[in-house]
Tab-separated table of C-alpha atoms in Angstrom:
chain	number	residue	atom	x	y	z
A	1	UNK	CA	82.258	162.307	112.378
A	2	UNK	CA	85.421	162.897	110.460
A	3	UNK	CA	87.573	161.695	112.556
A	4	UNK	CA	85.950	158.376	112.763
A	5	UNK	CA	86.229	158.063	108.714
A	6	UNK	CA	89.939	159.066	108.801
A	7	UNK	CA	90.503	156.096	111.447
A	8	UNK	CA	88.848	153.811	109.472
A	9	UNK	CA	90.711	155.303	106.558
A	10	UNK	CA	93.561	154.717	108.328
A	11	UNK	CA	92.331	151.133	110.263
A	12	UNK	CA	91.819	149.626	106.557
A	13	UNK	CA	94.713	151.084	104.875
A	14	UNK	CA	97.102	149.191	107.627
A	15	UNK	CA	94.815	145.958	107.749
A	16	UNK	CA	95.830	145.834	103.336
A	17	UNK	CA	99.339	147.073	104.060
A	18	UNK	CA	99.486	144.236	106.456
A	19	UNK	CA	97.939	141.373	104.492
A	20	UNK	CA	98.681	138.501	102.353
A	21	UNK	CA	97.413	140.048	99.625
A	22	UNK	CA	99.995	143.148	99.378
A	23	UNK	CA	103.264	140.444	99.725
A	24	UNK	CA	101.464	138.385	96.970
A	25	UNK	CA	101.354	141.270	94.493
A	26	UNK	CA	104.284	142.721	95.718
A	27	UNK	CA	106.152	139.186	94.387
A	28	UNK	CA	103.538	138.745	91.417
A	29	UNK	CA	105.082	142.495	90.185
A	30	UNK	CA	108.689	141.422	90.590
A	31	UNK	CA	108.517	138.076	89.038
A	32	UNK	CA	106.594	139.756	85.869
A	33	UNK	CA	109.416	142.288	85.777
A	34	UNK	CA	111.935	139.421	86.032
A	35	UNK	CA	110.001	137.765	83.069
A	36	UNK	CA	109.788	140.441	80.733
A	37	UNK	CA	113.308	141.669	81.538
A	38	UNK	CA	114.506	137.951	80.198
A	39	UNK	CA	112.026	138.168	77.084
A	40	UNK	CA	114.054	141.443	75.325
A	41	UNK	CA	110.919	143.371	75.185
A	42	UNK	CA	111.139	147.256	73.175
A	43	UNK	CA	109.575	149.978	75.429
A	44	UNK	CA	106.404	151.750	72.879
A	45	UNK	CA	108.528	154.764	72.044
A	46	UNK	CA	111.424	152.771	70.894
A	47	UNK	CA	109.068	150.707	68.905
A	48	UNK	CA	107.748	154.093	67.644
A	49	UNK	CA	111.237	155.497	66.829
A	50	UNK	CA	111.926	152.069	64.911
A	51	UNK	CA	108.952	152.708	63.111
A	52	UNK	CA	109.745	156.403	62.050
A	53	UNK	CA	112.906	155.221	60.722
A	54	UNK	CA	111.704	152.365	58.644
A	55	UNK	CA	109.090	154.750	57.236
A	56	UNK	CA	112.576	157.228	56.272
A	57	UNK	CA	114.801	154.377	55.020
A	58	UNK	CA	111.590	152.520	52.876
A	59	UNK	CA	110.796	156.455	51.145
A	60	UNK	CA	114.736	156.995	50.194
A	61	UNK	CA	114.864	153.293	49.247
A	62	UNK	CA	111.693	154.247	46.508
A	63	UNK	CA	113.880	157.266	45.599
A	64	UNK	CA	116.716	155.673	44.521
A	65	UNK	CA	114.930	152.660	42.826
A	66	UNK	CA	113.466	155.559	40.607
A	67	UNK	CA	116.268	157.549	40.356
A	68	UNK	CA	118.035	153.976	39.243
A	69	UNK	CA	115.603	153.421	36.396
A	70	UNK	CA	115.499	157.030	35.448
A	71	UNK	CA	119.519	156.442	34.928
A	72	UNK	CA	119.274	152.945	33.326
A	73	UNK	CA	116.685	154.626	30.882
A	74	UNK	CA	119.381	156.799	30.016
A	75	UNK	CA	122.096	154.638	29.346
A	76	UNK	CA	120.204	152.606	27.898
A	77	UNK	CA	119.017	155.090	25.117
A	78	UNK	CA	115.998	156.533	26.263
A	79	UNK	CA	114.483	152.915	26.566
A	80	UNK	CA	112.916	152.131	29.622
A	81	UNK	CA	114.304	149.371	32.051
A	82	UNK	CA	112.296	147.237	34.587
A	83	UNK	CA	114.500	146.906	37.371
A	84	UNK	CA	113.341	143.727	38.838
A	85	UNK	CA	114.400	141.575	35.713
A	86	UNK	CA	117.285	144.064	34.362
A	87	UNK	CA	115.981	144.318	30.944
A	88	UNK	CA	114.926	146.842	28.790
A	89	UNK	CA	111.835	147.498	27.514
């Protein structure tokens, strides 16, 4: 009884290896890697890495634009400045 399900196992396995329907997908899969190889794609974890480092570069940038103002306050005399428009207020 086994052996008859491993030859049908195997009977089926060459009949798909064997048919239209493996070359089909076969060139399906290497024109969609042609495709997205031409369309620049990012892989997730570079997207993720990008994303990481935007997150960094966007808290320092808020850390400087206050330590900016906190200076400008300063030299101004203690008044507060708004940035944005450059005057004090």
């Amino acid at each position: 009884m086994n052996t008859f399900f491993n030859d049908l196992q195997n009977k089926i396995s060459q009949a798909i290896e064997n048919s239209p329907a493996k070359d089909i997908e076969k060139n399906v899969k290497s024109m969609m890697t042609q495709g997205f190889a031409k369309l620049d794609l990012v892989t997730r974890e570079e997207f993720d890495i990008q994303t990481q480092v935007l997150a960094k570069t966007r808290a320092k940038l808020e850390a400087l634009e206050t330590r900016l103002a906190d200076l400008e306050a300063k030299a101004a005399g203690g008044n507060k400045v708004d940035i944005a428009k450059g005057e004090v207020l």
